[in-house]
Short mmCIF file of C-alpha atoms and ligand atoms in Angstrom, two decimals:
data_model
loop_
_atom_site.label_atom_id
_atom_site.label_comp_id
_atom_site.label_asym_id
_atom_site.label_seq_id
_atom_site.Cartn_x
_atom_site.Cartn_y
_atom_site.Cartn_z
CA MET A 827 106.23 -43.22 93.08
CA SER A 828 108.23 -41.97 96.03
CA ASP A 829 110.13 -45.23 96.54
CA THR A 830 111.91 -44.59 93.26
CA LEU A 831 113.20 -41.27 94.63
CA ARG A 832 115.98 -42.31 97.00
CA MET A 833 117.60 -39.20 98.45
CA GLU A 834 121.04 -40.75 98.94
CA ASP A 835 121.30 -41.49 95.21
CA PHE A 836 121.32 -37.72 94.65
CA ASP A 837 123.75 -36.57 97.37
CA VAL A 838 120.85 -35.56 99.60
CA PHE A 839 121.19 -36.87 103.16
CA PRO A 840 118.70 -37.49 105.98
CA THR A 841 121.00 -35.84 108.53
CA SER A 842 122.39 -32.95 106.48
CA GLY A 843 120.01 -32.40 103.53
CA PHE A 844 121.79 -30.70 100.64
CA LEU A 845 124.94 -30.23 102.70
CA PRO A 846 127.54 -32.97 102.33
CA ASN A 847 127.24 -35.63 105.06
CA LYS A 848 130.94 -35.28 105.92
CA PHE A 849 132.78 -32.05 106.67
CA PRO A 850 134.06 -30.45 103.42
CA LEU A 851 137.75 -30.67 102.61
CA VAL A 852 139.54 -27.58 103.97
CA ARG A 853 142.65 -27.94 101.81
CA LEU A 854 143.71 -29.99 98.79
CA PRO A 855 146.17 -32.56 100.14
CA GLN A 856 148.53 -32.58 97.09
CA ASP A 857 151.59 -30.31 97.35
CA TYR A 858 151.07 -29.66 93.65
CA TYR A 859 148.06 -27.44 94.46
CA LYS A 860 149.98 -25.34 97.02
CA PRO A 861 150.04 -22.24 94.74
CA TRP A 862 146.19 -22.18 94.78
CA GLU A 863 145.88 -22.91 98.49
CA GLU A 864 148.45 -20.29 99.50
CA LEU A 865 146.62 -17.52 97.68
CA VAL A 866 143.10 -18.44 98.72
CA ASN A 867 144.06 -18.89 102.37
CA ASN A 868 145.53 -15.37 102.44
CA LEU A 869 142.82 -13.80 100.32
CA PRO A 870 141.68 -10.99 102.70
CA SER A 871 145.22 -9.63 103.14
CA LEU A 872 146.06 -9.98 99.46
CA ILE A 873 142.92 -8.07 98.50
CA LEU A 874 143.45 -5.33 101.09
CA THR A 875 147.05 -4.77 99.99
CA LYS A 876 145.95 -4.85 96.33
CA ARG A 877 148.34 -7.66 95.40
CA ILE A 878 145.81 -10.28 94.38
CA ARG A 879 145.76 -9.62 90.62
CA ARG A 880 149.52 -9.54 90.28
CA LEU A 881 149.97 -12.76 92.25
CA VAL A 882 147.30 -14.60 90.27
CA ASP A 883 148.94 -13.40 87.05
CA GLN A 884 152.22 -14.94 88.25
CA MET A 885 150.60 -18.23 89.29
CA PRO A 886 151.45 -21.35 87.24
CA GLU A 887 148.66 -23.02 85.24
CA LEU A 888 147.92 -26.28 87.07
CA GLU A 889 146.26 -29.42 85.68
CA THR A 890 143.15 -30.92 87.29
CA GLY A 891 144.25 -34.50 86.61
CA LEU A 892 145.52 -35.02 90.16
CA LEU A 893 142.07 -34.50 91.71
CA GLU A 894 140.93 -37.85 93.07
CA ASP A 895 137.34 -37.63 94.27
CA ASP A 896 134.23 -35.43 94.54
CA ALA A 897 135.44 -33.79 97.77
CA GLN A 898 138.63 -32.68 96.04
CA TYR A 899 136.76 -31.42 92.97
CA ARG A 900 134.52 -29.38 95.27
CA ARG A 901 137.50 -27.88 97.09
CA ALA A 902 139.18 -27.07 93.76
CA TYR A 903 135.98 -25.38 92.55
CA GLN A 904 135.75 -23.39 95.77
CA VAL A 905 139.39 -22.26 95.63
CA LEU A 906 139.19 -21.24 91.97
CA THR A 907 135.89 -19.41 92.28
CA PHE A 908 137.05 -17.41 95.33
CA LEU A 909 140.21 -16.51 93.38
CA ALA A 910 138.19 -15.63 90.26
CA HIS A 911 135.87 -13.20 92.09
CA ALA A 912 138.80 -11.66 94.01
CA TYR A 913 140.60 -11.20 90.69
CA ILE A 914 137.66 -9.55 88.92
CA TRP A 915 136.20 -7.47 91.78
CA GLY A 916 139.05 -7.08 94.29
CA VAL A 917 140.69 -4.05 92.68
CA SER A 918 139.02 -0.69 92.06
CA GLU A 919 138.76 -1.19 88.26
CA PRO A 920 137.15 -4.55 87.39
CA THR A 921 138.73 -6.46 84.54
CA ASP A 922 136.85 -8.50 81.93
CA LYS A 923 139.52 -11.14 81.44
CA LEU A 924 140.03 -14.12 83.72
CA PRO A 925 143.58 -15.40 83.20
CA LYS A 926 144.00 -18.94 81.93
CA GLN A 927 145.67 -20.11 85.17
CA ILE A 928 142.22 -19.81 86.75
CA ALA A 929 139.92 -20.09 83.73
CA ASN A 930 141.15 -23.41 82.34
CA PRO A 931 141.11 -25.52 85.51
CA LEU A 932 137.89 -23.78 86.61
CA LEU A 933 136.13 -24.75 83.38
CA LYS A 934 137.16 -28.38 83.96
CA VAL A 935 136.10 -28.68 87.60
CA SER A 936 132.80 -26.86 86.98
CA GLU A 937 131.99 -29.19 84.11
CA TYR A 938 132.68 -32.17 86.37
CA LEU A 939 130.36 -30.81 89.10
CA ARG A 940 127.79 -29.53 86.55
CA LEU A 941 128.03 -26.00 87.95
CA PRO A 942 128.67 -22.70 86.13
CA PRO A 943 132.32 -21.51 86.31
CA LEU A 944 131.89 -18.82 88.97
CA ALA A 945 131.10 -18.53 92.68
CA THR A 946 127.72 -20.05 93.46
CA TYR A 947 125.84 -20.84 96.66
CA SER A 948 127.52 -24.29 96.62
CA GLY A 949 131.11 -23.07 96.92
CA LEU A 950 130.24 -20.09 99.15
CA CYS A 951 127.89 -21.87 101.57
CA LEU A 952 127.20 -25.60 101.05
CA TRP A 953 130.90 -26.58 101.00
CA ASN A 954 132.34 -23.73 103.03
CA PHE A 955 132.07 -24.73 106.69
CA LYS A 956 134.26 -26.38 109.30
CA GLU A 957 134.29 -26.98 113.05
CA ILE A 958 136.00 -24.45 115.33
CA LEU A 959 136.86 -27.05 117.98
CA PRO A 960 136.65 -30.74 117.12
CA SER A 961 133.43 -32.09 118.62
CA GLU A 962 133.83 -34.97 121.06
CA THR A 963 130.78 -36.70 119.76
CA CYS A 964 130.21 -37.25 116.09
CA ASP A 965 126.46 -37.10 116.35
CA ASN A 966 124.54 -34.58 114.40
CA GLU A 967 123.78 -32.15 117.18
CA GLY A 968 127.48 -31.72 117.89
CA LYS A 969 128.26 -31.46 114.23
CA PHE A 970 125.87 -28.65 113.44
CA ASP A 971 126.15 -26.52 116.52
CA LEU A 972 126.15 -23.12 114.80
CA ASP A 973 128.36 -21.66 117.55
CA ASN A 974 131.04 -24.25 116.78
CA LEU A 975 131.10 -23.59 113.03
CA THR A 976 133.22 -21.25 110.99
CA THR A 977 133.91 -20.80 107.28
CA ILE A 978 136.84 -22.20 105.33
CA ASN A 979 137.31 -19.12 103.12
CA THR A 980 136.11 -15.53 102.92
CA PHE A 981 137.02 -12.46 100.85
CA THR A 982 137.21 -10.06 103.78
CA GLY A 983 138.25 -12.11 106.82
CA SER A 984 135.32 -10.56 108.72
CA ILE A 985 133.06 -12.35 111.19
CA ASP A 986 130.17 -10.68 109.34
CA GLU A 987 131.06 -12.47 106.10
CA SER A 988 131.52 -15.84 107.84
CA TRP A 989 128.20 -15.39 109.59
CA PHE A 990 126.50 -14.44 106.32
CA TYR A 991 127.45 -17.84 104.81
CA LEU A 992 127.00 -19.82 108.05
CA VAL A 993 123.38 -18.73 108.51
CA SER A 994 122.70 -20.46 105.19
CA VAL A 995 124.66 -23.53 106.28
CA TYR A 996 122.50 -23.75 109.38
CA PHE A 997 119.38 -23.12 107.30
CA GLU A 998 120.30 -26.10 105.08
CA TYR A 999 120.99 -28.27 108.13
CA LYS A 1000 117.62 -27.39 109.70
CA GLY A 1001 116.08 -27.92 106.27
CA SER A 1002 117.16 -31.58 106.33
CA PHE A 1003 114.25 -32.20 108.71
CA ALA A 1004 111.87 -30.66 106.19
CA ILE A 1005 113.26 -32.87 103.41
CA LYS A 1006 112.82 -36.00 105.51
CA LEU A 1007 109.24 -35.01 106.31
CA GLY A 1008 108.60 -34.22 102.65
CA MET A 1009 109.74 -37.70 101.67
CA GLU A 1010 107.49 -39.15 104.38
CA VAL A 1011 104.56 -37.13 103.03
CA LEU A 1012 105.05 -38.71 99.58
CA LYS A 1013 105.17 -42.16 101.18
CA ASN A 1014 101.99 -41.51 103.19
CA ILE A 1015 100.19 -40.56 99.97
CA GLU A 1016 101.42 -43.68 98.24
CA GLN A 1017 100.12 -45.77 101.14
CA ASP A 1018 96.89 -43.75 101.39
CA ASN A 1019 97.53 -43.10 105.09
CA ILE A 1020 95.67 -39.84 105.62
CA GLU A 1021 96.07 -39.73 109.38
CA LEU A 1022 99.85 -39.94 109.17
CA LEU A 1023 99.86 -37.56 106.22
CA VAL A 1024 98.06 -34.88 108.24
CA SER A 1025 100.45 -35.33 111.13
CA ASN A 1026 103.52 -35.08 108.85
CA LEU A 1027 102.18 -32.00 107.08
CA GLN A 1028 101.64 -30.38 110.48
CA LYS A 1029 105.22 -31.19 111.43
CA LEU A 1030 106.42 -29.87 108.09
CA ALA A 1031 104.63 -26.57 108.70
CA GLU A 1032 106.40 -26.25 112.06
CA CYS A 1033 109.70 -27.04 110.45
CA ILE A 1034 109.24 -24.36 107.77
CA ASP A 1035 108.30 -21.89 110.51
CA ASN A 1036 111.62 -22.72 112.14
CA LEU A 1037 113.48 -21.86 108.92
CA GLY A 1038 112.14 -18.32 109.22
CA SER A 1039 113.74 -18.02 112.67
CA VAL A 1040 117.06 -19.21 111.23
CA LEU A 1041 116.86 -16.46 108.61
CA MET A 1042 116.42 -13.79 111.28
CA LYS A 1043 119.70 -14.90 112.92
CA MET A 1044 121.43 -12.94 110.17
CA GLU A 1045 121.10 -9.80 112.26
CA GLU A 1046 122.99 -11.29 115.23
CA MET A 1047 126.42 -11.03 113.64
CA CYS A 1048 126.23 -9.64 110.13
CA ASP A 1049 126.07 -5.87 110.09
CA PRO A 1050 124.00 -4.48 107.16
CA HIS A 1051 126.54 -1.75 106.36
CA VAL A 1052 129.45 -4.22 106.31
CA PHE A 1053 127.40 -6.61 104.20
CA TYR A 1054 126.39 -4.08 101.59
CA PHE A 1055 129.63 -2.13 101.23
CA ARG A 1056 132.32 -4.70 101.99
CA ILE A 1057 131.02 -8.18 101.30
CA ARG A 1058 128.33 -7.99 98.65
CA PRO A 1059 130.48 -6.54 95.84
CA TYR A 1060 132.46 -9.83 95.74
CA LEU A 1061 129.31 -11.91 95.33
CA ALA A 1062 128.36 -10.29 92.02
CA GLY A 1063 128.61 -12.29 88.84
CA TRP A 1064 129.25 -11.14 85.32
CA LYS A 1065 125.79 -10.84 83.84
CA GLY A 1066 124.22 -7.39 83.36
CA MET A 1067 127.16 -5.68 85.10
CA ALA A 1068 127.80 -3.01 82.47
CA ASP A 1069 127.17 -0.17 84.96
CA VAL A 1070 130.26 -1.14 86.99
CA GLY A 1071 132.42 -1.17 83.89
CA LEU A 1072 132.26 -4.78 82.66
CA ASP A 1073 131.51 -5.70 79.06
CA LYS A 1074 127.73 -6.21 78.81
CA ASN A 1075 128.39 -9.70 77.46
CA GLY A 1076 130.42 -10.77 80.49
CA ILE A 1077 134.07 -11.76 80.79
CA TYR A 1078 136.61 -13.68 78.70
CA TYR A 1079 137.80 -16.99 80.13
CA GLY A 1080 141.50 -17.45 79.31
CA ASP A 1081 142.08 -17.47 75.57
CA GLU A 1082 138.41 -17.87 74.62
CA SER A 1083 137.27 -15.41 71.96
CA THR A 1084 133.68 -14.94 73.12
CA PRO A 1085 132.81 -13.68 76.59
CA ARG A 1086 130.70 -15.70 79.02
CA SER A 1087 128.10 -14.19 81.33
CA TYR A 1088 126.73 -15.78 84.49
CA ALA A 1089 124.55 -14.53 87.36
CA GLY A 1090 126.19 -13.95 90.76
CA GLY A 1091 125.77 -16.02 93.92
CA SER A 1092 122.32 -16.04 95.45
CA ASN A 1093 120.29 -18.00 97.91
CA ALA A 1094 117.85 -18.56 95.04
CA GLN A 1095 120.43 -21.27 94.19
CA SER A 1096 119.50 -23.16 97.37
CA SER A 1097 117.86 -26.47 96.45
CA LEU A 1098 116.02 -26.51 99.78
CA ILE A 1099 113.58 -23.73 99.05
CA GLN A 1100 112.92 -25.04 95.54
CA PHE A 1101 112.38 -28.51 97.08
CA LEU A 1102 109.60 -27.05 99.23
CA ASP A 1103 108.10 -25.17 96.29
CA ILE A 1104 107.96 -28.32 94.17
CA LEU A 1105 106.65 -30.49 97.01
CA LEU A 1106 103.85 -28.03 97.77
CA ASN A 1107 103.19 -27.20 94.13
CA VAL A 1108 104.14 -23.54 94.33
CA LYS A 1109 104.79 -22.13 90.86
CA HIS A 1110 106.79 -19.03 90.01
CA PHE A 1111 106.34 -16.88 86.93
CA SER A 1112 108.29 -14.10 85.27
CA THR A 1113 108.09 -10.87 87.24
CA GLY A 1114 104.88 -9.04 86.37
CA GLU A 1115 103.38 -12.10 84.66
CA ARG A 1116 101.68 -13.98 87.46
CA PRO A 1117 98.45 -15.63 86.27
CA ALA A 1118 95.38 -15.86 88.55
CA PRO A 1119 95.72 -18.78 91.03
CA HIS A 1120 93.02 -20.93 89.40
CA GLU A 1121 94.80 -20.66 86.03
CA GLN A 1122 98.24 -21.63 87.33
CA GLN A 1123 98.15 -25.30 88.08
CA ASN A 1124 97.49 -26.56 84.58
CA LEU A 1125 100.14 -24.46 82.90
CA ASN A 1126 103.24 -26.03 81.42
CA LYS A 1127 106.72 -25.48 82.82
CA PRO A 1128 108.06 -23.09 80.17
CA THR A 1129 105.61 -20.41 81.28
CA GLU A 1130 107.03 -20.46 84.79
CA ASN A 1131 109.56 -17.95 86.16
CA SER A 1132 112.68 -18.23 84.14
CA PHE A 1133 114.87 -16.90 87.00
CA MET A 1134 113.94 -19.60 89.54
CA ASN A 1135 114.28 -22.25 86.81
CA GLU A 1136 117.55 -20.77 85.58
CA MET A 1137 118.89 -20.94 89.15
CA LYS A 1138 118.46 -24.73 89.09
CA LEU A 1139 121.38 -24.76 86.65
CA TYR A 1140 123.44 -23.11 89.40
CA MET A 1141 122.96 -26.08 91.75
CA PRO A 1142 125.24 -29.15 91.86
CA GLY A 1143 124.27 -31.59 89.09
CA LYS A 1144 122.89 -34.32 91.35
CA HIS A 1145 120.69 -31.84 93.21
CA GLN A 1146 119.28 -30.63 89.87
CA ASP A 1147 118.43 -34.27 89.07
CA PHE A 1148 116.78 -34.72 92.47
CA LEU A 1149 114.51 -31.71 91.94
CA ALA A 1150 113.68 -32.78 88.38
CA LYS A 1151 112.62 -36.20 89.62
CA LEU A 1152 110.60 -34.72 92.48
CA GLU A 1153 108.82 -32.49 89.98
CA LYS A 1154 107.64 -35.58 88.13
CA ILE A 1155 106.28 -37.46 91.14
CA SER A 1156 105.05 -34.76 93.50
CA ASN A 1157 101.30 -35.14 93.90
CA VAL A 1158 100.60 -33.57 97.29
CA ARG A 1159 98.23 -30.84 96.15
CA ASP A 1160 96.21 -33.15 93.89
CA TYR A 1161 95.85 -35.66 96.72
CA VAL A 1162 94.76 -32.97 99.17
CA LEU A 1163 92.18 -31.64 96.72
CA LYS A 1164 90.83 -35.11 96.04
CA ASN A 1165 90.40 -35.96 99.71
CA GLN A 1166 89.45 -32.58 101.12
CA VAL A 1167 85.76 -33.07 101.72
CA GLU A 1168 86.05 -36.07 104.08
CA ASN A 1169 89.26 -34.73 105.66
CA PRO A 1170 89.13 -31.02 106.48
CA ASP A 1171 92.32 -31.37 108.56
CA LEU A 1172 94.16 -32.28 105.41
CA ILE A 1173 93.52 -28.90 103.83
CA LEU A 1174 94.36 -27.12 107.06
CA SER A 1175 97.73 -28.84 107.39
CA TYR A 1176 98.63 -28.37 103.71
CA ASP A 1177 97.62 -24.71 103.80
CA ALA A 1178 99.61 -24.26 107.02
CA CYS A 1179 102.76 -25.36 105.13
CA LEU A 1180 102.07 -22.75 102.46
CA ALA A 1181 101.35 -20.09 105.07
CA MET A 1182 104.68 -20.79 106.80
CA LEU A 1183 106.59 -20.69 103.52
CA LYS A 1184 104.90 -17.41 102.72
CA ALA A 1185 105.80 -16.08 106.17
CA PHE A 1186 109.42 -17.10 105.51
CA ARG A 1187 109.41 -15.07 102.31
CA ASP A 1188 107.90 -12.12 104.15
CA LYS A 1189 110.73 -12.17 106.71
CA HIS A 1190 113.20 -12.44 103.87
CA ILE A 1191 111.80 -9.26 102.32
CA GLN A 1192 112.39 -7.49 105.66
CA ILE A 1193 116.01 -8.67 105.65
CA VAL A 1194 116.56 -7.57 102.05
CA THR A 1195 115.09 -4.17 102.86
CA ARG A 1196 117.52 -3.70 105.75
CA TYR A 1197 120.60 -5.17 104.07
CA VAL A 1198 120.21 -3.87 100.53
CA VAL A 1199 117.45 -1.33 99.93
CA LEU A 1200 118.20 0.94 102.92
CA GLN A 1201 121.97 0.64 102.43
CA ALA A 1202 121.64 1.56 98.76
CA LYS A 1203 119.74 4.72 99.74
CA LYS A 1204 122.54 5.57 102.18
CA SER A 1205 125.15 5.01 99.51
CA SER A 1206 123.55 7.46 97.10
CA LYS A 1207 123.70 10.09 99.86
CA LEU A 1208 127.36 9.26 100.61
CA GLY A 1209 128.31 9.37 96.93
CA SER A 1210 129.67 5.78 97.17
CA SER A 1211 132.76 6.81 99.15
CA SER A 1212 132.54 3.63 101.20
CA THR A 1213 133.03 1.41 98.19
CA LEU A 1214 135.93 3.55 97.02
CA ARG A 1215 137.74 3.19 100.32
CA SER A 1216 137.59 -0.57 100.19
CA GLY A 1217 139.06 -0.53 96.70
CA LEU A 1218 136.08 -2.25 95.11
CA ALA A 1219 134.43 -1.72 91.79
CA LYS A 1220 131.76 0.94 92.11
CA SER A 1221 128.82 1.85 89.94
CA LYS A 1222 129.70 4.36 87.26
CA LYS A 1223 126.10 5.48 86.79
CA LYS A 1224 123.84 7.35 89.18
CA GLY A 1225 120.28 6.28 89.84
CA VAL A 1226 120.59 2.79 88.35
CA GLU A 1227 117.97 0.35 89.65
CA GLU A 1228 119.25 -1.77 92.57
CA LYS A 1229 119.51 -5.42 91.51
CA GLY A 1230 119.96 -8.67 93.42
CA THR A 1231 123.31 -10.42 93.00
CA GLY A 1232 121.35 -12.90 90.90
CA GLY A 1233 120.31 -9.98 88.67
CA THR A 1234 116.63 -9.74 89.63
CA SER A 1235 114.70 -6.51 90.16
CA LEU A 1236 114.90 -7.35 93.83
CA LEU A 1237 111.70 -6.25 95.63
CA PRO A 1238 109.16 -6.78 92.81
CA PHE A 1239 110.68 -10.22 92.21
CA LEU A 1240 110.71 -11.22 95.90
CA LYS A 1241 107.20 -9.88 96.55
CA GLN A 1242 105.81 -11.82 93.62
CA CYS A 1243 107.60 -14.99 94.85
CA ARG A 1244 105.94 -14.45 98.23
CA ASP A 1245 102.49 -13.89 96.75
CA GLU A 1246 102.76 -16.92 94.48
CA THR A 1247 103.41 -19.06 97.57
CA GLY A 1248 99.79 -18.63 98.63
CA ASP A 1249 98.34 -19.36 95.22
CA PRO A 1250 98.04 -23.16 95.33
CA ALA A 1251 96.32 -23.12 98.75
CA ALA A 1252 93.61 -25.74 98.56
CA GLY A 1253 91.47 -23.66 100.88
CA ASN A 1254 92.10 -20.52 98.89
CA TRP A 1255 88.41 -20.11 98.14
CA GLY A 1256 87.27 -20.28 101.73
CA LYS A 1257 89.93 -19.05 104.11
CA ARG A 1258 92.35 -16.29 104.54
CA ILE A 1259 95.85 -17.20 105.61
CA LEU A 1260 97.70 -14.23 106.97
CA SER A 1261 101.38 -13.84 106.33
CA ASP A 1262 102.19 -14.39 110.01
CA GLY A 1263 100.77 -17.85 109.69
CA VAL A 1264 97.52 -17.23 111.60
CA MET A 1265 94.45 -18.65 109.90
CA ARG A 1266 91.12 -16.93 110.03
CA LEU A 1267 87.82 -17.84 108.37
CA LYS A 1268 86.77 -15.70 105.51
CA TYR A 1269 83.71 -15.68 103.29
CA SER A 1270 84.27 -17.33 99.95
CA ARG A 1271 86.52 -14.94 98.05
CA PRO A 1272 88.91 -16.22 95.40
CA ASN A 1273 92.68 -15.44 95.71
CA ALA A 1274 92.20 -14.44 99.33
CA VAL A 1275 95.58 -15.86 100.37
CA ASN A 1276 97.32 -13.19 98.40
CA GLU A 1277 95.60 -10.15 99.77
CA ASP A 1278 97.73 -8.27 102.24
C1 LIG B 512 121.69 -10.27 104.12
C2 LIG B 512 121.10 -11.35 103.75
C3 LIG B 512 120.37 -11.56 102.47
C4 LIG B 512 120.12 -10.73 101.43
C5 LIG B 512 120.54 -9.30 101.27
C6 LIG B 512 119.36 -11.46 100.45
C7 LIG B 512 118.95 -10.96 99.24
C8 LIG B 512 118.29 -11.67 98.27
C9 LIG B 512 117.92 -11.18 96.96
C10 LIG B 512 118.21 -9.80 96.46
C11 LIG B 512 117.31 -12.17 96.31
C12 LIG B 512 116.74 -12.10 94.87
C13 LIG B 512 117.53 -12.96 93.93
C14 LIG B 512 118.79 -12.25 93.47
O1 LIG B 512 118.70 -11.43 92.55
O2 LIG B 512 119.84 -12.52 94.04
C15 LIG B 512 117.27 -13.31 97.18
C16 LIG B 512 116.69 -14.50 96.89
C17 LIG B 512 116.50 -15.47 97.82
N1 LIG B 512 116.99 -15.50 99.10
FE1 LIG B 512 118.04 -14.10 100.02
N2 LIG B 512 119.13 -12.71 100.92
C18 LIG B 512 119.75 -12.82 102.14
C19 LIG B 512 119.79 -13.90 102.95
C20 LIG B 512 119.09 -15.02 102.72
C21 LIG B 512 119.06 -16.16 103.60
C22 LIG B 512 119.86 -16.31 104.89
C23 LIG B 512 118.21 -17.04 103.05
C24 LIG B 512 117.81 -18.36 103.58
C25 LIG B 512 117.85 -18.68 104.81
C26 LIG B 512 117.70 -16.47 101.82
C27 LIG B 512 116.83 -17.07 100.96
C28 LIG B 512 116.54 -16.63 99.70
C29 LIG B 512 115.73 -17.36 98.76
C30 LIG B 512 115.07 -18.69 99.02
C31 LIG B 512 115.70 -16.63 97.58
C32 LIG B 512 114.95 -16.96 96.28
C33 LIG B 512 113.66 -16.20 96.21
C34 LIG B 512 112.58 -16.90 96.95
O3 LIG B 512 112.54 -18.13 96.95
O4 LIG B 512 111.72 -16.19 97.55
N3 LIG B 512 118.26 -15.25 101.66
N4 LIG B 512 117.88 -12.97 98.38
N1 LIG B 513 121.12 -12.30 96.53
C1 LIG B 513 121.79 -11.68 97.67
C2 LIG B 513 123.05 -12.43 98.02
C3 LIG B 513 122.73 -13.76 98.58
O1 LIG B 513 121.65 -14.01 99.00
C4 LIG B 513 123.80 -14.75 98.64
C5 LIG B 513 124.87 -14.69 97.76
C6 LIG B 513 125.89 -15.61 97.86
C7 LIG B 513 125.85 -16.60 98.82
C8 LIG B 513 124.78 -16.69 99.68
C9 LIG B 513 123.76 -15.75 99.59
N2 LIG B 513 122.74 -15.78 100.47
C10 LIG B 513 122.99 -16.04 101.75
O2 LIG B 513 122.64 -15.99 102.78
C11 LIG B 513 122.07 -10.19 97.34
O3 LIG B 513 121.57 -9.69 96.35
O4 LIG B 513 122.76 -9.57 98.12
#
């Protein structure tokens, strides 16, 4: 029942969603942590002048015992993960050993936060924003004015990199409205209030549509060339990175004798989009293994896409718990199916939510094409000279398949995710929902939502 799912118990907030409800800590207050703060706050210059590895090697190994609360643990995680990625990727030859000054405290703070010990969406986006000028009012509008936000840390010091993270911050903020509506939807079902349910599903569809517009803001201030050649190399993890010279089993943390491998940062680690998938009963399967829509709903979890499920482990612990609980109680699709005959508006409003989510994924594919696929083509023509100039690790093999930072086979994966979004449509048998969200009547054809 929805009343047992209280968002605040899981660090999910009505006014900020999966973002913290207070501004993240910009610096650890203890003088003891000055060696970390000094390096991370000068990261772009230290990378450009190729001093980062030497300075990290000279850094003392600090204890985590002085960290007092969650906000400080998050800041410590952020500092250490920025330093870790700068250390591994910030010099032309990547190294497969993370020194113990970073590895040991990083393993402790990640365990506390239930995150993997490398840069994830949490440290790069969710906890990486601050106000430019202090807002006079403390209300939400003032707080999340995108034009008054900047990032706490970046690898490159570029506006493009800040913007890249801030678009996701704004996306999460706007998503808080979708979460609130989603919780209302569950309550309406519990109270059998179909009229209110229809109205909330309609509002939810509008809200999801809005998320697509946020996504397209990326182009305003993040240049695709800068993203691909200067920023993206730092976001990579250490899983499947053998073609840039890392051990295929990952990297060694401090004195550990077996390497660890983890996927790089990705927006697939955003709890918001997985919240919407679970609420609307969208299921994802391994790439190339998508069952027919009518076969999907009764399948058990293990058959679902291992990448989207794996990415849940890259979300802060309490957010993982929130999604797991939602998974157990979400009954929107079943309720819509049960009440569809007497309430045709119910199907329309539920299907509209799916259509908008599908449209969001379509826009995302356009962005990925511009920011990764086309840039990668350019880079093979240029012989990767751009990556060389910036002193970053570059691929040692020609013609290797372009992968997402999360390690997916990018376009096939994203296209399947998009197509699967239409699969649970209750009106799948009778209507066609186009990817731009327009609905048009169609004669009874199964799977119609997925035909493009
Ligand atoms: C230049 C900008 C972006 C690029 C190049 C990009 C690229 C990618 C890639 C390659 C993936 C596949 C997973 C992986 O292997 O990493 C992915 C997943 C994803 N991205 Fe992005 N992304 C960008 C911006 C965004 C933004 C701003 C959002 C949200 C507003 C977003 C939302 C998602 C979601 C939700 C997924 C998981 C797959 C899905 O649910 O469809 N991305 N992205
Ligand atoms: N998966 C993307 C990277 C990505 O989406 C991302 C990585 C780290 C932090 C945030 C991300 N998405 C942000 O908008 C890529 O392959 O380039």
